[in-house]
C-alpha cells in the first residue's frame, strides 16, 4: 500500500536528516508493525494550502499507478501563522485537496498542529491571536476529514507541547517532535490502514 503525505516543512523534515522526518519514521513504524506500506513524502517547506492544492495534480501524476490508497494532508500551518488567515478560504482549499483523494478511494488523514502559542517563544501579546488561528485551523481540518470519512490527528492539546519540542529556530519541531507525530499518526491511522483491503489488481 502507498501512503502519500502532502504537506509543508513538517512533512519535508526541515532541519533534520531525511530519515528523521516523521514520514520516514512513520514508514519504519508501520513496517515494524507488519504493514507493507510505502510512504511518499511530498512535503515542501513554506507551502500554504494553496501551494499544496496547486501541486496535487502534479504529485499524483508522478505516481506510477495514480492515486494512493491512503494520504495525509498536512497543510494550513503556514496560513495560520499569518494574521491574514481566513478559515473559510483554507477550508475550501483543503477540501479541494482531500475531496479528490477520497473520491479516488484513498483514506485521508488531516492534522491539527502543535499549539506554538503555549511556548515561551511567542510574545505574550501575540499568544491569544495565534492560539485562535491554530485552533480555527484544527476545526477546519477536522471538519474536512469527517466530511470525507477520514481521520483527524490532533496535536493541539498534546501534553508534550513545550519549548523542548522545538528546534533552535523556535518554529519547527525537532527530532523528538517528529517522533511524536509519527507515533500519534500510527495510533490514529493504524487500525484503519490494517482493515482496508488492497485495490483489485494493485499490490498492498
Short mmCIF file of N, CA, C and O in Angstrom, two decimals, residues 21-155:
data_model
loop_
_atom_site.label_atom_id
_atom_site.label_comp_id
_atom_site.label_asym_id
_atom_site.label_seq_id
_atom_site.Cartn_x
_atom_site.Cartn_y
_atom_site.Cartn_z
N UNK A 21 12.66 12.53 9.60
CA UNK A 21 11.38 13.19 9.36
C UNK A 21 10.25 12.26 9.75
O UNK A 21 10.40 11.03 9.76
N UNK A 22 9.09 12.83 10.08
CA UNK A 22 8.01 11.96 10.54
C UNK A 22 7.51 11.01 9.45
O UNK A 22 7.15 9.87 9.77
N UNK A 23 7.50 11.38 8.13
CA UNK A 23 7.10 10.37 7.15
C UNK A 23 8.03 9.16 7.12
O UNK A 23 7.57 8.02 6.99
N UNK A 24 9.34 9.39 7.25
CA UNK A 24 10.29 8.28 7.27
C UNK A 24 10.10 7.43 8.52
O UNK A 24 10.12 6.19 8.47
N UNK A 25 9.91 8.09 9.67
CA UNK A 25 9.67 7.34 10.90
C UNK A 25 8.35 6.59 10.84
O UNK A 25 8.23 5.46 11.34
N UNK A 26 7.36 7.22 10.22
CA UNK A 26 6.05 6.59 10.06
C UNK A 26 6.16 5.30 9.26
O UNK A 26 5.60 4.26 9.64
N UNK A 27 6.90 5.34 8.16
CA UNK A 27 7.08 4.15 7.34
C UNK A 27 7.79 3.05 8.14
O UNK A 27 7.40 1.88 8.08
N UNK A 28 8.80 3.43 8.91
CA UNK A 28 9.55 2.45 9.68
C UNK A 28 8.66 1.78 10.74
O UNK A 28 8.69 0.55 10.91
N UNK A 29 7.87 2.60 11.43
CA UNK A 29 7.00 2.05 12.48
C UNK A 29 5.94 1.13 11.88
O UNK A 29 5.65 0.06 12.42
N UNK A 30 5.36 1.52 10.75
CA UNK A 30 4.35 0.69 10.11
C UNK A 30 4.94 -0.63 9.62
O UNK A 30 4.32 -1.68 9.73
N UNK A 31 6.16 -0.55 9.09
CA UNK A 31 6.84 -1.78 8.66
C UNK A 31 7.08 -2.70 9.85
O UNK A 31 6.86 -3.91 9.78
N UNK A 32 7.52 -2.11 10.97
CA UNK A 32 7.80 -2.91 12.16
C UNK A 32 6.52 -3.56 12.70
O UNK A 32 6.57 -4.62 13.34
N UNK A 33 5.37 -2.91 12.42
CA UNK A 33 4.08 -3.45 12.87
C UNK A 33 3.50 -4.45 11.87
O UNK A 33 2.41 -4.96 12.08
N UNK A 34 4.25 -4.71 10.81
CA UNK A 34 3.81 -5.72 9.85
C UNK A 34 3.03 -5.21 8.66
O UNK A 34 2.51 -6.00 7.87
N UNK A 35 2.94 -3.89 8.50
CA UNK A 35 2.22 -3.31 7.36
C UNK A 35 3.18 -3.10 6.19
O UNK A 35 4.26 -2.53 6.37
N UNK A 36 2.78 -3.53 5.01
CA UNK A 36 3.59 -3.29 3.82
C UNK A 36 3.17 -1.95 3.22
O UNK A 36 2.25 -1.87 2.41
N UNK A 37 3.85 -0.91 3.65
CA UNK A 37 3.48 0.45 3.27
C UNK A 37 4.69 1.18 2.70
O UNK A 37 5.79 1.11 3.25
N UNK A 38 4.47 1.87 1.59
CA UNK A 38 5.47 2.77 1.03
C UNK A 38 4.98 4.20 1.26
O UNK A 38 3.91 4.57 0.77
N UNK A 39 5.73 4.98 2.04
CA UNK A 39 5.34 6.36 2.31
C UNK A 39 6.00 7.28 1.30
O UNK A 39 7.22 7.24 1.11
N UNK A 40 5.19 8.09 0.64
CA UNK A 40 5.66 9.02 -0.38
C UNK A 40 5.66 10.42 0.23
O UNK A 40 4.60 10.97 0.55
N UNK A 41 6.83 10.99 0.44
CA UNK A 41 6.96 12.29 1.06
C UNK A 41 6.84 13.38 0.00
O UNK A 41 7.73 13.56 -0.83
N UNK A 42 5.74 14.12 0.04
CA UNK A 42 5.52 15.23 -0.90
C UNK A 42 5.45 16.54 -0.12
O UNK A 42 4.56 17.37 -0.32
N UNK A 43 6.40 16.72 0.80
CA UNK A 43 6.45 17.93 1.60
C UNK A 43 7.33 18.99 0.97
O UNK A 43 8.41 18.69 0.45
N UNK A 44 6.88 20.23 1.02
CA UNK A 44 7.65 21.37 0.51
C UNK A 44 7.65 22.46 1.58
O UNK A 44 6.58 22.95 1.97
N UNK A 45 8.82 22.80 2.07
CA UNK A 45 8.92 23.83 3.11
C UNK A 45 8.30 25.14 2.64
O UNK A 45 8.53 25.57 1.51
N UNK A 46 7.53 25.74 3.52
CA UNK A 46 6.90 27.01 3.21
C UNK A 46 5.58 26.91 2.51
O UNK A 46 4.91 27.93 2.27
N UNK A 47 5.13 25.70 2.19
CA UNK A 47 3.89 25.56 1.44
C UNK A 47 2.68 26.00 2.25
O UNK A 47 2.57 25.73 3.45
N UNK A 48 1.77 26.67 1.58
CA UNK A 48 0.46 27.00 2.13
C UNK A 48 -0.54 26.00 1.58
O UNK A 48 -0.20 25.13 0.78
N UNK A 49 -1.79 26.13 1.99
CA UNK A 49 -2.81 25.23 1.44
C UNK A 49 -2.96 25.46 -0.06
O UNK A 49 -3.15 24.51 -0.82
N UNK A 50 -2.87 26.71 -0.50
CA UNK A 50 -2.97 26.99 -1.93
C UNK A 50 -1.82 26.34 -2.69
O UNK A 50 -2.01 25.81 -3.79
N UNK A 51 -0.63 26.36 -2.10
CA UNK A 51 0.52 25.73 -2.73
C UNK A 51 0.35 24.23 -2.83
O UNK A 51 0.67 23.61 -3.85
N UNK A 52 -0.14 23.61 -1.76
CA UNK A 52 -0.38 22.18 -1.79
C UNK A 52 -1.42 21.80 -2.81
O UNK A 52 -1.27 20.79 -3.52
N UNK A 53 -2.47 22.61 -2.91
CA UNK A 53 -3.51 22.35 -3.91
C UNK A 53 -2.95 22.45 -5.32
O UNK A 53 -3.25 21.62 -6.18
N UNK A 54 -2.11 23.44 -5.55
CA UNK A 54 -1.52 23.62 -6.88
C UNK A 54 -0.62 22.45 -7.26
O UNK A 54 -0.47 22.13 -8.44
N UNK A 55 -0.04 21.80 -6.26
CA UNK A 55 0.87 20.67 -6.52
C UNK A 55 0.16 19.33 -6.62
O UNK A 55 0.77 18.33 -6.99
N UNK A 56 -1.12 19.28 -6.25
CA UNK A 56 -1.80 17.99 -6.13
C UNK A 56 -1.78 17.20 -7.44
O UNK A 56 -1.38 16.03 -7.46
N UNK A 57 -2.23 17.79 -8.53
CA UNK A 57 -2.27 17.06 -9.81
C UNK A 57 -0.88 16.64 -10.25
O UNK A 57 -0.68 15.53 -10.75
N UNK A 58 0.10 17.52 -10.04
CA UNK A 58 1.48 17.20 -10.41
C UNK A 58 1.99 16.04 -9.57
O UNK A 58 2.64 15.13 -10.07
N UNK A 59 1.68 16.06 -8.28
CA UNK A 59 2.14 14.99 -7.39
C UNK A 59 1.52 13.65 -7.77
O UNK A 59 2.21 12.64 -7.89
N UNK A 60 0.21 13.64 -7.98
CA UNK A 60 -0.47 12.39 -8.33
C UNK A 60 -0.04 11.91 -9.72
O UNK A 60 0.08 10.71 -9.96
N UNK A 61 0.22 12.85 -10.62
CA UNK A 61 0.66 12.48 -11.96
C UNK A 61 2.02 11.83 -11.97
O UNK A 61 2.35 11.08 -12.90
N UNK A 62 2.80 12.09 -10.93
CA UNK A 62 4.13 11.50 -10.85
C UNK A 62 4.15 10.12 -10.21
O UNK A 62 5.18 9.46 -10.17
N UNK A 63 3.00 9.68 -9.70
CA UNK A 63 2.92 8.35 -9.10
C UNK A 63 2.61 7.33 -10.19
O UNK A 63 1.70 7.53 -10.99
N UNK A 64 3.33 6.23 -10.23
CA UNK A 64 3.19 5.25 -11.31
C UNK A 64 1.77 4.73 -11.49
O UNK A 64 1.34 4.48 -12.61
N UNK A 65 1.02 4.56 -10.39
CA UNK A 65 -0.31 3.96 -10.52
C UNK A 65 -1.42 4.90 -10.07
O UNK A 65 -2.49 4.47 -9.67
N UNK A 66 -1.20 6.21 -10.17
CA UNK A 66 -2.25 7.15 -9.83
C UNK A 66 -2.38 7.40 -8.34
O UNK A 66 -1.40 7.42 -7.61
N UNK A 67 -3.62 7.58 -7.90
CA UNK A 67 -3.88 7.95 -6.51
C UNK A 67 -3.44 6.86 -5.54
O UNK A 67 -3.56 5.68 -5.83
N UNK A 68 -2.94 7.26 -4.36
CA UNK A 68 -2.51 6.29 -3.35
C UNK A 68 -3.71 5.70 -2.61
O UNK A 68 -4.82 6.23 -2.68
N UNK A 69 -3.47 4.63 -1.88
CA UNK A 69 -4.53 4.02 -1.07
C UNK A 69 -4.84 4.82 0.18
O UNK A 69 -5.93 4.72 0.75
N UNK A 70 -3.88 5.61 0.65
CA UNK A 70 -4.07 6.44 1.83
C UNK A 70 -3.25 7.72 1.66
O UNK A 70 -2.27 7.75 0.93
N UNK A 71 -3.68 8.77 2.34
CA UNK A 71 -2.98 10.05 2.23
C UNK A 71 -3.12 10.83 3.53
O UNK A 71 -4.12 10.70 4.25
N UNK A 72 -2.10 11.60 3.84
CA UNK A 72 -2.15 12.56 4.94
C UNK A 72 -1.99 13.94 4.33
O UNK A 72 -1.04 14.19 3.58
N UNK A 73 -2.91 14.82 4.65
CA UNK A 73 -2.85 16.20 4.17
C UNK A 73 -2.45 17.07 5.36
O UNK A 73 -3.24 17.34 6.26
N UNK A 74 -1.19 17.47 5.38
CA UNK A 74 -0.62 18.24 6.49
C UNK A 74 -0.36 19.65 5.97
O UNK A 74 0.74 20.01 5.62
N UNK A 75 -1.42 20.42 5.89
CA UNK A 75 -1.33 21.76 5.34
C UNK A 75 -2.11 22.74 6.22
O UNK A 75 -3.00 22.35 6.96
N UNK A 76 -1.77 24.02 6.10
CA UNK A 76 -2.52 25.06 6.79
C UNK A 76 -1.74 25.80 7.86
O UNK A 76 -2.12 26.91 8.24
N UNK A 77 -0.64 25.21 8.34
CA UNK A 77 0.11 25.87 9.42
C UNK A 77 0.68 27.20 8.96
O UNK A 77 0.64 28.20 9.70
N UNK A 78 1.23 27.24 7.75
CA UNK A 78 1.80 28.50 7.26
C UNK A 78 0.73 29.55 7.01
O UNK A 78 1.01 30.75 7.10
N UNK A 79 -0.47 29.11 6.71
CA UNK A 79 -1.59 30.05 6.58
C UNK A 79 -1.94 30.62 7.96
O UNK A 79 -2.15 31.83 8.12
N UNK A 80 -2.02 29.72 8.96
CA UNK A 80 -2.47 30.12 10.29
C UNK A 80 -1.46 31.00 11.02
O UNK A 80 -1.83 31.73 11.94
N UNK A 81 -0.20 30.95 10.63
CA UNK A 81 0.81 31.80 11.26
C UNK A 81 0.64 33.27 10.86
O UNK A 81 1.17 34.15 11.52
N UNK A 82 -0.13 33.49 9.82
CA UNK A 82 -0.32 34.86 9.32
C UNK A 82 -1.60 35.47 9.87
O UNK A 82 -2.62 34.79 9.99
N UNK A 83 -1.55 36.74 10.16
CA UNK A 83 -2.74 37.41 10.69
C UNK A 83 -3.84 37.53 9.64
O UNK A 83 -5.01 37.77 9.97
N UNK A 84 -3.49 37.34 8.37
CA UNK A 84 -4.47 37.39 7.29
C UNK A 84 -5.20 36.06 7.12
O UNK A 84 -6.03 35.91 6.21
N UNK A 85 -4.93 35.08 7.99
CA UNK A 85 -5.52 33.76 7.90
C UNK A 85 -7.04 33.82 7.79
O UNK A 85 -7.72 34.48 8.58
N UNK A 86 -7.57 33.11 6.79
CA UNK A 86 -9.01 33.04 6.56
C UNK A 86 -9.46 31.60 6.65
O UNK A 86 -9.24 30.82 5.72
N UNK A 87 -10.10 31.20 7.75
CA UNK A 87 -10.55 29.81 7.87
C UNK A 87 -11.43 29.33 6.71
O UNK A 87 -11.21 28.21 6.22
N UNK A 88 -12.40 30.12 6.24
CA UNK A 88 -13.21 29.63 5.12
C UNK A 88 -12.39 29.38 3.85
O UNK A 88 -12.62 28.39 3.14
N UNK A 89 -11.43 30.25 3.57
CA UNK A 89 -10.61 30.07 2.37
C UNK A 89 -9.73 28.84 2.51
O UNK A 89 -9.60 28.04 1.56
N UNK A 90 -9.14 28.65 3.68
CA UNK A 90 -8.30 27.48 3.90
C UNK A 90 -9.13 26.20 3.87
O UNK A 90 -8.71 25.18 3.31
N UNK A 91 -10.32 26.25 4.43
CA UNK A 91 -11.19 25.07 4.39
C UNK A 91 -11.52 24.68 2.94
O UNK A 91 -11.48 23.50 2.58
N UNK A 92 -11.80 25.68 2.11
CA UNK A 92 -12.11 25.40 0.70
C UNK A 92 -10.92 24.77 0.00
O UNK A 92 -11.08 23.85 -0.82
N UNK A 93 -9.71 25.26 0.31
CA UNK A 93 -8.52 24.70 -0.34
C UNK A 93 -8.20 23.29 0.14
O UNK A 93 -7.84 22.41 -0.66
N UNK A 94 -8.37 23.06 1.44
CA UNK A 94 -8.14 21.70 1.95
C UNK A 94 -9.19 20.75 1.42
O UNK A 94 -8.90 19.60 1.08
N UNK A 95 -10.42 21.22 1.33
CA UNK A 95 -11.48 20.41 0.73
C UNK A 95 -11.13 20.03 -0.71
O UNK A 95 -11.36 18.89 -1.13
N UNK A 96 -10.55 20.97 -1.44
CA UNK A 96 -10.19 20.71 -2.84
C UNK A 96 -9.02 19.74 -2.96
O UNK A 96 -8.80 19.19 -4.04
N UNK A 97 -8.28 19.53 -1.86
CA UNK A 97 -7.22 18.51 -1.85
C UNK A 97 -7.78 17.17 -1.39
O UNK A 97 -7.58 16.14 -2.02
N UNK A 98 -8.50 17.19 -0.27
CA UNK A 98 -9.00 15.96 0.33
C UNK A 98 -10.08 15.30 -0.52
O UNK A 98 -10.10 14.07 -0.68
N UNK A 99 -10.98 16.13 -1.07
CA UNK A 99 -12.10 15.59 -1.84
C UNK A 99 -11.67 14.66 -2.96
O UNK A 99 -12.16 13.52 -3.04
N UNK A 100 -10.78 15.09 -3.86
CA UNK A 100 -10.36 14.21 -4.95
C UNK A 100 -9.62 12.96 -4.47
O UNK A 100 -9.76 11.89 -5.06
N UNK A 101 -8.83 13.08 -3.40
CA UNK A 101 -8.14 11.91 -2.87
C UNK A 101 -9.14 10.88 -2.35
O UNK A 101 -9.03 9.68 -2.61
N UNK A 102 -10.14 11.37 -1.62
CA UNK A 102 -11.18 10.46 -1.11
C UNK A 102 -11.98 9.85 -2.26
O UNK A 102 -12.26 8.64 -2.26
N UNK A 103 -12.31 10.67 -3.25
CA UNK A 103 -13.08 10.18 -4.40
C UNK A 103 -12.32 9.10 -5.17
O UNK A 103 -12.93 8.22 -5.78
N UNK A 104 -11.00 9.18 -5.13
CA UNK A 104 -10.17 8.19 -5.81
C UNK A 104 -9.97 6.93 -4.98
O UNK A 104 -9.29 6.00 -5.40
N UNK A 105 -10.57 6.91 -3.77
CA UNK A 105 -10.51 5.71 -2.96
C UNK A 105 -9.52 5.74 -1.82
O UNK A 105 -9.33 4.73 -1.14
N UNK A 106 -8.87 6.88 -1.58
CA UNK A 106 -7.88 6.96 -0.52
C UNK A 106 -8.52 7.26 0.83
O UNK A 106 -9.45 8.06 0.92
N UNK A 107 -8.02 6.60 1.87
CA UNK A 107 -8.31 7.01 3.23
C UNK A 107 -7.45 8.25 3.50
O UNK A 107 -6.24 8.21 3.29
N UNK A 108 -8.07 9.35 3.94
CA UNK A 108 -7.34 10.60 4.10
C UNK A 108 -7.31 11.02 5.57
O UNK A 108 -8.34 11.01 6.25
N UNK A 109 -6.14 11.40 6.04
CA UNK A 109 -5.97 11.95 7.38
C UNK A 109 -5.57 13.41 7.31
O UNK A 109 -4.89 13.83 6.37
N UNK A 110 -6.00 14.19 8.29
CA UNK A 110 -5.59 15.59 8.40
C UNK A 110 -4.98 15.81 9.78
O UNK A 110 -5.13 14.99 10.68
N UNK A 111 -4.29 16.94 9.93
CA UNK A 111 -3.60 17.25 11.18
C UNK A 111 -4.15 18.51 11.84
O UNK A 111 -4.52 19.47 11.16
N UNK A 112 -4.14 18.51 13.16
CA UNK A 112 -4.25 19.72 13.95
C UNK A 112 -2.88 19.95 14.56
O UNK A 112 -2.39 19.11 15.33
N UNK A 113 -2.21 21.04 14.21
CA UNK A 113 -0.79 21.21 14.54
C UNK A 113 -0.56 21.51 16.02
O UNK A 113 -1.49 21.85 16.75
N UNK A 114 0.70 21.37 16.47
CA UNK A 114 1.06 21.73 17.85
C UNK A 114 0.76 23.21 18.09
O UNK A 114 0.95 24.05 17.20
N UNK A 115 0.33 23.51 19.29
CA UNK A 115 -0.04 24.89 19.63
C UNK A 115 1.21 25.67 20.07
O UNK A 115 1.58 25.67 21.24
N UNK A 116 1.82 26.32 19.11
CA UNK A 116 3.04 27.09 19.36
C UNK A 116 2.80 28.23 20.34
O UNK A 116 3.73 28.71 20.99
N UNK A 117 1.55 28.66 20.48
CA UNK A 117 1.25 29.80 21.35
C UNK A 117 1.49 29.48 22.83
O UNK A 117 1.57 30.40 23.66
N UNK A 118 1.63 28.21 23.17
CA UNK A 118 1.87 27.84 24.58
C UNK A 118 3.34 27.91 24.96
O UNK A 118 3.69 27.72 26.13
N UNK A 119 4.22 28.16 24.01
CA UNK A 119 5.65 28.21 24.29
C UNK A 119 6.07 29.61 24.73
O UNK A 119 5.36 30.60 24.52
N UNK A 120 7.28 29.69 25.28
CA UNK A 120 7.81 30.99 25.72
C UNK A 120 8.33 31.81 24.54
O UNK A 120 8.66 32.98 24.70
N UNK A 121 8.42 31.19 23.37
CA UNK A 121 8.97 31.88 22.20
C UNK A 121 8.05 32.98 21.70
O UNK A 121 8.50 33.94 21.08
N UNK A 122 6.75 32.80 21.92
CA UNK A 122 5.77 33.73 21.37
C UNK A 122 5.51 34.84 22.39
O UNK A 122 5.18 34.57 23.55
N UNK A 123 5.68 36.10 22.00
CA UNK A 123 5.40 37.21 22.92
C UNK A 123 3.99 37.13 23.48
O UNK A 123 3.06 36.72 22.78
N UNK A 124 3.83 37.50 24.72
CA UNK A 124 2.55 37.35 25.41
C UNK A 124 1.40 38.01 24.65
O UNK A 124 0.29 37.48 24.59
N UNK A 125 1.69 39.17 24.05
CA UNK A 125 0.62 39.91 23.38
C UNK A 125 0.17 39.25 22.08
O UNK A 125 -0.87 39.62 21.53
N UNK A 126 0.92 38.28 21.58
CA UNK A 126 0.56 37.62 20.33
C UNK A 126 -0.03 36.22 20.54
O UNK A 126 -0.49 35.60 19.59
N UNK A 127 0.01 35.75 21.77
CA UNK A 127 -0.39 34.36 22.01
C UNK A 127 -1.86 34.11 21.74
O UNK A 127 -2.22 33.09 21.13
N UNK A 128 -2.72 34.99 22.17
CA UNK A 128 -4.16 34.75 22.01
C UNK A 128 -4.54 34.68 20.54
O UNK A 128 -5.29 33.79 20.12
N UNK A 129 -4.02 35.60 19.74
CA UNK A 129 -4.35 35.61 18.32
C UNK A 129 -3.83 34.37 17.62
O UNK A 129 -4.55 33.76 16.79
N UNK A 130 -2.61 33.97 17.94
CA UNK A 130 -2.04 32.77 17.32
C UNK A 130 -2.81 31.54 17.76
O UNK A 130 -3.12 30.67 16.93
N UNK A 131 -3.14 31.46 19.04
CA UNK A 131 -3.90 30.31 19.54
C UNK A 131 -5.24 30.20 18.82
O UNK A 131 -5.66 29.12 18.40
N UNK A 132 -5.92 31.33 18.66
CA UNK A 132 -7.22 31.32 17.98
C UNK A 132 -7.10 30.82 16.54
O UNK A 132 -7.93 30.04 16.06
N UNK A 133 -6.05 31.27 15.85
CA UNK A 133 -5.87 30.85 14.45
C UNK A 133 -5.54 29.37 14.34
O UNK A 133 -6.07 28.66 13.48
N UNK A 134 -4.66 28.88 15.23
CA UNK A 134 -4.28 27.47 15.18
C UNK A 134 -5.46 26.57 15.53
O UNK A 134 -5.64 25.50 14.93
N UNK A 135 -6.29 27.00 16.48
CA UNK A 135 -7.47 26.21 16.82
C UNK A 135 -8.52 26.27 15.72
O UNK A 135 -9.22 25.28 15.48
N UNK A 136 -8.62 27.41 15.06
CA UNK A 136 -9.53 27.50 13.92
C UNK A 136 -9.08 26.58 12.80
O UNK A 136 -9.90 25.92 12.14
N UNK A 137 -7.76 26.49 12.59
CA UNK A 137 -7.23 25.56 11.60
C UNK A 137 -7.56 24.12 11.98
O UNK A 137 -7.95 23.32 11.14
N UNK A 138 -7.42 23.80 13.27
CA UNK A 138 -7.76 22.46 13.74
C UNK A 138 -9.22 22.13 13.47
O UNK A 138 -9.55 21.02 13.03
N UNK A 139 -10.11 23.09 13.71
CA UNK A 139 -11.53 22.88 13.45
C UNK A 139 -11.79 22.63 11.97
O UNK A 139 -12.57 21.75 11.59
N UNK A 140 -11.12 23.41 11.13
CA UNK A 140 -11.30 23.29 9.68
C UNK A 140 -10.82 21.94 9.17
O UNK A 140 -11.53 21.25 8.43
N UNK A 141 -9.63 21.55 9.58
CA UNK A 141 -9.08 20.29 9.08
C UNK A 141 -9.88 19.10 9.61
O UNK A 141 -10.08 18.11 8.89
N UNK A 142 -10.35 19.17 10.84
CA UNK A 142 -11.17 18.10 11.40
C UNK A 142 -12.49 17.99 10.63
O UNK A 142 -12.95 16.88 10.31
N UNK A 143 -13.09 19.12 10.33
CA UNK A 143 -14.36 19.14 9.60
C UNK A 143 -14.23 18.50 8.23
O UNK A 143 -15.07 17.69 7.82
N UNK A 144 -13.16 18.84 7.51
CA UNK A 144 -12.96 18.28 6.18
C UNK A 144 -12.72 16.78 6.25
O UNK A 144 -13.27 16.00 5.46
N UNK A 145 -11.92 16.35 7.22
CA UNK A 145 -11.66 14.91 7.37
C UNK A 145 -12.95 14.15 7.63
O UNK A 145 -13.22 13.11 7.00
N UNK A 146 -13.77 14.64 8.54
CA UNK A 146 -15.02 13.95 8.86
C UNK A 146 -15.98 13.95 7.67
O UNK A 146 -16.73 12.98 7.48
N UNK A 147 -15.95 15.01 6.91
CA UNK A 147 -16.83 15.09 5.74
C UNK A 147 -16.54 13.97 4.75
O UNK A 147 -17.44 13.52 4.03
N UNK A 148 -15.29 13.54 4.73
CA UNK A 148 -14.88 12.50 3.77
C UNK A 148 -14.53 11.18 4.47
O UNK A 148 -13.75 10.40 3.95
N UNK A 149 -15.11 10.98 5.67
CA UNK A 149 -14.91 9.74 6.42
C UNK A 149 -13.42 9.45 6.63
O UNK A 149 -12.98 8.31 6.58
N UNK A 150 -12.67 10.52 6.86
CA UNK A 150 -11.24 10.39 7.09
C UNK A 150 -10.91 10.40 8.57
O UNK A 150 -11.78 10.25 9.43
N UNK A 151 -9.65 10.59 8.88
CA UNK A 151 -9.14 10.55 10.25
C UNK A 151 -8.41 11.85 10.54
O UNK A 151 -7.60 12.32 9.74
N UNK A 152 -8.73 12.45 11.69
CA UNK A 152 -8.05 13.68 12.09
C UNK A 152 -7.09 13.37 13.23
O UNK A 152 -7.48 12.77 14.24
N UNK A 153 -5.82 13.75 13.07
CA UNK A 153 -4.81 13.54 14.10
C UNK A 153 -4.55 14.89 14.76
O UNK A 153 -4.02 15.80 14.13
N UNK A 154 -4.93 15.01 16.02
CA UNK A 154 -4.92 16.32 16.68
C UNK A 154 -3.76 16.45 17.65
O UNK A 154 -3.64 15.69 18.61
N UNK A 155 -2.89 17.43 17.39
CA UNK A 155 -1.75 17.71 18.27
C UNK A 155 -1.95 18.99 19.08
O UNK A 155 -1.06 19.37 19.85
#
